[in-house]
Amino acid sequence: MRILITNDDGIFAPGLAALVGVARQFGEVKIVAPDRERSACGHSMTMREPLRVKEYDFDGLEAYQVNGVPVDCVNVGLTICWPDGCDLVLSGINNGPNLGFDVTYSGTVAGAMEGCINGIRSISLSMAVFADGAPFHFETGAAWLSEHWERLMTLQLPPRTFLNINVPAIASPELNGTMFVPMGKRVYEDRVERRDDPWGRPYYWQGGVVIVDHREENTDVWAVSNGHASITPITLDWTAHELLPSLTTQFGSRASHA
Ligand code: MN
């Protein structure tokens, strides 16, 4: 099995090493990752400047660091590591959760999304840690992946679909199991903070406090909050198909839908 691994925390991230440690037991691993942390870059790509690629000795494996984002890394990786294609793209293990609407900001999820766009089975994996300074427990994510590897690789997935997985950042024995769940909501309060620089000019910093809605049961947010690993299948088709007939009718006489 030919495996391409990337992440958005950068090539030196411990979560990447944890993921590589599992994957290399199951196939031939090559790594292409950003040269620094690029979290929250979403599904962006670099087009207006060159991508520089530097070889990196990743514990004896073929690896490259790139001055780009995960999408760049996947596409560069498919070009230089696996020109004849590969069987699996893994992205992670991220040092924080990628749940609910946050998946749209996530560089980790974007890495898997780009693998999926290239027609390759793709998985993003994140440690759901919720408190600043709490341990990430990458070893739990690694053990979970190792235990479920065969099942993950043989799941029947329709085209243009990938898996986004979050594992609670707790010790392995405390895990409650695994749930297949839809995206929940992750809403932020005080998203933009206004501050003043030393010259009295205002600047703005995005961050905010996340309001995790635990009440909405059987979502990814709920699953990891209750000690379950969550698996959310994500499709690249964002169309709200069920709205097409109604919108066509509302729009009036000259509209029609396929
Ligand atoms: Mn990250």
Tab-separated table of C-alpha atoms and ligand atoms in Angstrom:
chain	number	residue	atom	x	y	z
A	1	MET	CA	0.000	0.000	0.000
A	2	ARG	CA	1.386	3.375	-1.083
A	3	ILE	CA	0.681	6.110	1.453
A	4	LEU	CA	1.152	9.885	1.301
A	5	ILE	CA	1.089	11.715	4.628
A	6	THR	CA	0.709	15.412	5.260
A	7	ASN	CA	-0.503	17.707	8.045
A	8	ASP	CA	-0.979	21.385	8.809
A	9	ASP	CA	1.087	21.595	11.996
A	10	GLY	CA	4.330	21.309	10.044
A	11	ILE	CA	6.906	18.602	9.437
A	12	PHE	CA	8.309	18.795	12.986
A	13	ALA	CA	4.938	18.243	14.682
A	14	PRO	CA	4.749	15.298	17.098
A	15	GLY	CA	1.304	14.388	15.761
A	16	LEU	CA	2.807	13.803	12.315
A	17	ALA	CA	5.420	11.467	13.777
A	18	ALA	CA	2.662	9.557	15.595
A	19	LEU	CA	0.725	9.127	12.352
A	20	VAL	CA	3.803	8.037	10.418
A	21	GLY	CA	4.629	5.537	13.163
A	22	VAL	CA	1.309	3.757	12.594
A	23	ALA	CA	1.112	4.027	8.810
A	24	ARG	CA	4.593	2.614	8.190
A	25	GLN	CA	3.464	-0.662	9.765
A	26	PHE	CA	0.879	-1.045	7.022
A	27	GLY	CA	2.516	0.253	3.866
A	28	GLU	CA	5.166	2.337	2.142
A	29	VAL	CA	5.003	5.833	3.572
A	30	LYS	CA	6.205	9.082	2.023
A	31	ILE	CA	5.749	12.398	3.777
A	32	VAL	CA	5.241	15.880	2.374
A	33	ALA	CA	4.419	18.494	4.981
A	34	PRO	CA	4.597	22.259	5.456
A	35	ASP	CA	7.919	23.662	6.700
A	36	ARG	CA	6.051	25.423	9.538
A	37	GLU	CA	2.681	25.413	11.209
A	38	ARG	CA	-0.101	26.378	8.789
A	39	SER	CA	-3.184	25.638	10.895
A	40	ALA	CA	-6.502	27.216	9.870
A	41	CYS	CA	-5.395	27.718	6.268
A	42	GLY	CA	-8.454	25.813	5.061
A	43	HIS	CA	-8.482	24.493	1.516
A	44	SER	CA	-6.246	27.267	0.221
A	45	MET	CA	-3.469	26.693	-2.281
A	46	THR	CA	-0.359	28.612	-3.312
A	47	MET	CA	-0.517	30.024	-6.820
A	48	ARG	CA	1.265	33.383	-6.874
A	49	GLU	CA	4.657	32.253	-5.623
A	50	PRO	CA	6.893	29.244	-6.205
A	51	LEU	CA	6.798	26.212	-3.962
A	52	ARG	CA	10.228	25.268	-2.651
A	53	VAL	CA	10.750	21.649	-1.696
A	54	LYS	CA	13.498	20.493	0.640
A	55	GLU	CA	14.382	16.880	1.368
A	56	TYR	CA	14.002	15.911	4.986
A	57	ASP	CA	15.206	12.762	6.733
A	58	PHE	CA	12.104	11.479	8.479
A	59	ASP	CA	13.497	8.542	10.406
A	60	GLY	CA	14.757	6.946	7.190
A	61	LEU	CA	11.589	7.601	5.155
A	62	GLU	CA	11.369	9.703	2.001
A	63	ALA	CA	10.092	13.084	3.126
A	64	TYR	CA	9.953	16.690	1.982
A	65	GLN	CA	9.198	19.992	3.626
A	66	VAL	CA	7.401	22.563	1.508
A	67	ASN	CA	6.921	26.309	1.978
A	68	GLY	CA	3.225	25.814	1.349
A	69	VAL	CA	-0.043	24.588	2.803
A	70	PRO	CA	-1.467	21.035	2.981
A	71	VAL	CA	-3.157	21.265	-0.432
A	72	ASP	CA	0.209	22.200	-1.939
A	73	CYS	CA	1.863	19.321	-0.083
A	74	VAL	CA	-0.597	16.738	-1.392
A	75	ASN	CA	-0.271	17.916	-4.970
A	76	VAL	CA	3.527	18.216	-4.800
A	77	GLY	CA	3.623	14.807	-3.102
A	78	LEU	CA	1.574	13.166	-5.826
A	79	THR	CA	3.938	14.691	-8.378
A	80	ILE	CA	7.311	13.841	-6.839
A	81	CYS	CA	6.624	10.922	-4.458
A	82	TRP	CA	3.884	8.943	-6.150
A	83	PRO	CA	3.749	9.973	-9.841
A	84	ASP	CA	1.940	6.708	-10.640
A	85	GLY	CA	-0.646	7.354	-7.920
A	86	CYS	CA	-1.043	6.158	-4.359
A	87	ASP	CA	-3.638	4.264	-2.356
A	88	LEU	CA	-4.101	6.470	0.660
A	89	VAL	CA	-3.690	10.064	1.794
A	90	LEU	CA	-3.514	10.641	5.547
A	91	SER	CA	-3.559	14.093	7.153
A	92	GLY	CA	-2.723	14.709	10.808
A	93	ILE	CA	-2.650	13.894	13.591
A	94	ASN	CA	-3.779	17.461	14.276
A	95	ASN	CA	-3.034	19.007	17.666
A	96	GLY	CA	-6.648	19.996	18.280
A	97	PRO	CA	-10.187	19.113	17.233
A	98	ASN	CA	-11.627	19.522	13.751
A	99	LEU	CA	-15.326	19.325	14.474
A	100	GLY	CA	-18.490	20.887	13.116
A	101	PHE	CA	-18.099	23.994	10.962
A	102	ASP	CA	-14.421	24.191	11.925
A	103	VAL	CA	-13.675	21.627	9.222
A	104	THR	CA	-14.038	24.446	6.692
A	105	TYR	CA	-11.103	26.311	8.298
A	106	SER	CA	-9.004	23.229	8.862
A	107	GLY	CA	-5.790	22.664	6.943
A	108	THR	CA	-5.754	19.097	8.259
A	109	VAL	CA	-9.146	18.345	6.744
A	110	ALA	CA	-8.130	20.190	3.545
A	111	GLY	CA	-5.209	17.788	3.120
A	112	ALA	CA	-7.620	14.850	3.083
A	113	MET	CA	-10.029	16.771	0.882
A	114	GLU	CA	-7.299	17.290	-1.704
A	115	GLY	CA	-6.457	13.582	-1.670
A	116	CYS	CA	-10.161	12.883	-2.215
A	117	ILE	CA	-10.302	15.318	-5.142
A	118	ASN	CA	-7.458	13.303	-6.654
A	119	GLY	CA	-9.591	10.172	-6.359
A	120	ILE	CA	-7.602	8.642	-3.490
A	121	ARG	CA	-8.982	7.203	-0.240
A	122	SER	CA	-8.322	9.975	2.245
A	123	ILE	CA	-8.576	10.406	5.982
A	124	SER	CA	-7.996	13.360	8.293
A	125	LEU	CA	-7.259	12.614	11.932
A	126	SER	CA	-7.295	15.020	14.884
A	127	MET	CA	-6.925	14.869	18.647
A	128	ALA	CA	-9.916	16.518	20.293
A	129	VAL	CA	-8.293	18.397	23.153
A	130	PHE	CA	-10.425	21.146	24.624
A	131	ALA	CA	-8.359	22.738	27.366
A	132	ASP	CA	-5.281	24.901	26.796
A	133	GLY	CA	-2.182	23.108	27.960
A	134	ALA	CA	-3.881	19.711	28.277
A	135	PRO	CA	-1.929	16.765	26.836
A	136	PHE	CA	-2.734	15.875	23.209
A	137	HIS	CA	-2.517	12.107	23.788
A	138	PHE	CA	-1.280	11.414	20.264
A	139	GLU	CA	-0.535	7.886	21.469
A	140	THR	CA	-4.279	7.356	21.896
A	141	GLY	CA	-4.949	8.492	18.334
A	142	ALA	CA	-2.150	6.280	17.048
A	143	ALA	CA	-3.406	3.241	18.955
A	144	TRP	CA	-6.971	3.865	17.772
A	145	LEU	CA	-5.821	4.107	14.149
A	146	SER	CA	-3.684	1.005	14.412
A	147	GLU	CA	-6.550	-0.995	15.927
A	148	HIS	CA	-9.080	0.092	13.274
A	149	TRP	CA	-6.755	0.318	10.267
A	150	GLU	CA	-8.036	-2.738	8.368
A	151	ARG	CA	-11.673	-1.743	8.782
A	152	LEU	CA	-10.992	1.848	7.718
A	153	MET	CA	-9.219	0.679	4.587
A	154	THR	CA	-12.000	-1.661	3.504
A	155	LEU	CA	-14.995	0.618	4.191
A	156	GLN	CA	-17.001	1.091	1.008
A	157	LEU	CA	-16.957	4.800	0.216
A	158	PRO	CA	-18.666	6.467	-2.720
A	159	PRO	CA	-16.497	8.645	-4.983
A	160	ARG	CA	-15.664	12.168	-3.780
A	161	THR	CA	-16.113	11.190	-0.139
A	162	PHE	CA	-13.486	11.151	2.605
A	163	LEU	CA	-13.400	10.504	6.335
A	164	ASN	CA	-12.815	13.119	9.029
A	165	ILE	CA	-11.902	11.486	12.323
A	166	ASN	CA	-11.545	13.019	15.791
A	167	VAL	CA	-10.236	11.062	18.757
A	168	PRO	CA	-10.750	12.434	22.283
A	169	ALA	CA	-7.487	13.492	23.908
A	170	ILE	CA	-7.727	11.022	26.776
A	171	ALA	CA	-5.895	7.845	27.711
A	172	SER	CA	-6.772	4.856	25.512
A	173	PRO	CA	-8.535	2.810	28.218
A	174	GLU	CA	-10.959	5.701	28.777
A	175	LEU	CA	-12.218	5.647	25.156
A	176	ASN	CA	-15.860	4.655	24.891
A	177	GLY	CA	-15.813	3.408	21.326
A	178	THR	CA	-16.341	4.803	17.846
A	179	MET	CA	-19.368	6.583	16.393
A	180	PHE	CA	-20.291	7.448	12.812
A	181	VAL	CA	-21.824	10.890	13.243
A	182	PRO	CA	-22.735	14.021	11.259
A	183	MET	CA	-21.022	17.385	11.725
A	184	GLY	CA	-22.317	19.292	14.722
A	185	LYS	CA	-22.106	22.987	15.438
A	186	ARG	CA	-19.123	24.824	16.816
A	187	VAL	CA	-19.998	28.447	17.312
A	188	TYR	CA	-17.626	31.135	18.519
A	189	GLU	CA	-18.282	34.020	20.856
A	190	ASP	CA	-16.247	37.246	20.705
A	191	ARG	CA	-14.717	36.030	17.459
A	192	VAL	CA	-12.882	39.264	16.697
A	193	GLU	CA	-11.076	41.194	19.395
A	194	ARG	CA	-10.221	44.865	18.867
A	195	ARG	CA	-6.974	46.047	20.414
A	196	ASP	CA	-4.777	49.093	20.063
A	197	ASP	CA	-1.156	49.056	18.977
A	198	PRO	CA	1.484	51.167	20.819
A	199	TRP	CA	0.676	54.116	18.493
A	200	GLY	CA	-3.012	53.997	19.329
A	201	ARG	CA	-4.092	52.506	16.028
A	202	PRO	CA	-6.647	49.721	16.219
A	203	TYR	CA	-5.934	46.184	15.079
A	204	TYR	CA	-8.061	43.080	15.168
A	205	TRP	CA	-7.249	39.550	16.210
A	206	GLN	CA	-9.434	36.567	15.384
A	207	GLY	CA	-9.797	33.750	17.842
A	208	GLY	CA	-12.681	33.801	20.212
A	209	VAL	CA	-14.137	31.387	22.685
A	210	VAL	CA	-15.833	28.357	21.255
A	211	ILE	CA	-19.326	27.590	22.444
A	212	VAL	CA	-19.567	23.826	22.163
A	213	ASP	CA	-23.177	22.749	22.038
A	214	HIS	CA	-23.245	19.431	23.869
A	215	ARG	CA	-27.027	19.256	23.749
A	216	GLU	CA	-27.228	18.336	20.095
A	217	GLU	CA	-26.839	14.579	20.476
A	218	ASN	CA	-25.171	12.196	18.071
A	219	THR	CA	-22.984	14.771	16.358
A	220	ASP	CA	-19.195	14.741	16.133
A	221	VAL	CA	-19.033	17.387	18.882
A	222	TRP	CA	-21.249	15.296	21.147
A	223	ALA	CA	-19.384	12.053	20.394
A	224	VAL	CA	-15.922	13.296	21.361
A	225	SER	CA	-17.339	15.178	24.375
A	226	ASN	CA	-18.633	11.810	25.548
A	227	GLY	CA	-15.376	9.958	25.033
A	228	HIS	CA	-16.086	8.433	21.613
A	229	ALA	CA	-13.902	8.651	18.550
A	230	SER	CA	-16.000	10.276	15.820
A	231	ILE	CA	-15.972	9.416	12.131
A	232	THR	CA	-17.751	11.813	9.783
A	233	PRO	CA	-17.957	10.988	6.097
A	234	ILE	CA	-17.662	14.239	4.156
A	235	THR	CA	-18.717	14.643	0.570
A	236	LEU	CA	-17.240	17.177	-1.814
A	237	ASP	CA	-20.704	17.819	-3.246
A	238	TRP	CA	-21.913	20.716	-1.090
A	239	THR	CA	-25.135	21.048	-3.088
A	240	ALA	CA	-28.281	21.124	-0.964
A	241	HIS	CA	-29.963	18.689	-3.351
A	242	GLU	CA	-33.244	18.618	-1.470
A	243	LEU	CA	-33.713	22.345	-2.080
A	244	LEU	CA	-33.510	22.203	-5.868
A	245	PRO	CA	-37.199	21.447	-6.574
A	246	SER	CA	-38.481	23.961	-4.025
A	247	LEU	CA	-36.148	26.744	-5.181
A	248	THR	CA	-37.061	26.069	-8.797
A	249	THR	CA	-40.741	26.403	-7.951
A	250	GLN	CA	-40.202	29.561	-5.877
A	251	PHE	CA	-38.121	31.144	-8.622
A	252	GLY	CA	-40.928	30.881	-11.095
A	253	SER	CA	-41.814	30.100	-14.622
A	254	ARG	CA	-38.464	30.325	-16.461
A	255	ALA	CA	-36.461	28.200	-14.004
A	256	SER	CA	-35.985	24.458	-14.213
A	257	HIS	CA	-33.745	21.943	-12.491
A	258	ALA	CA	-32.124	18.795	-13.767
B	1	MN	MN	-3.212	22.193	12.945
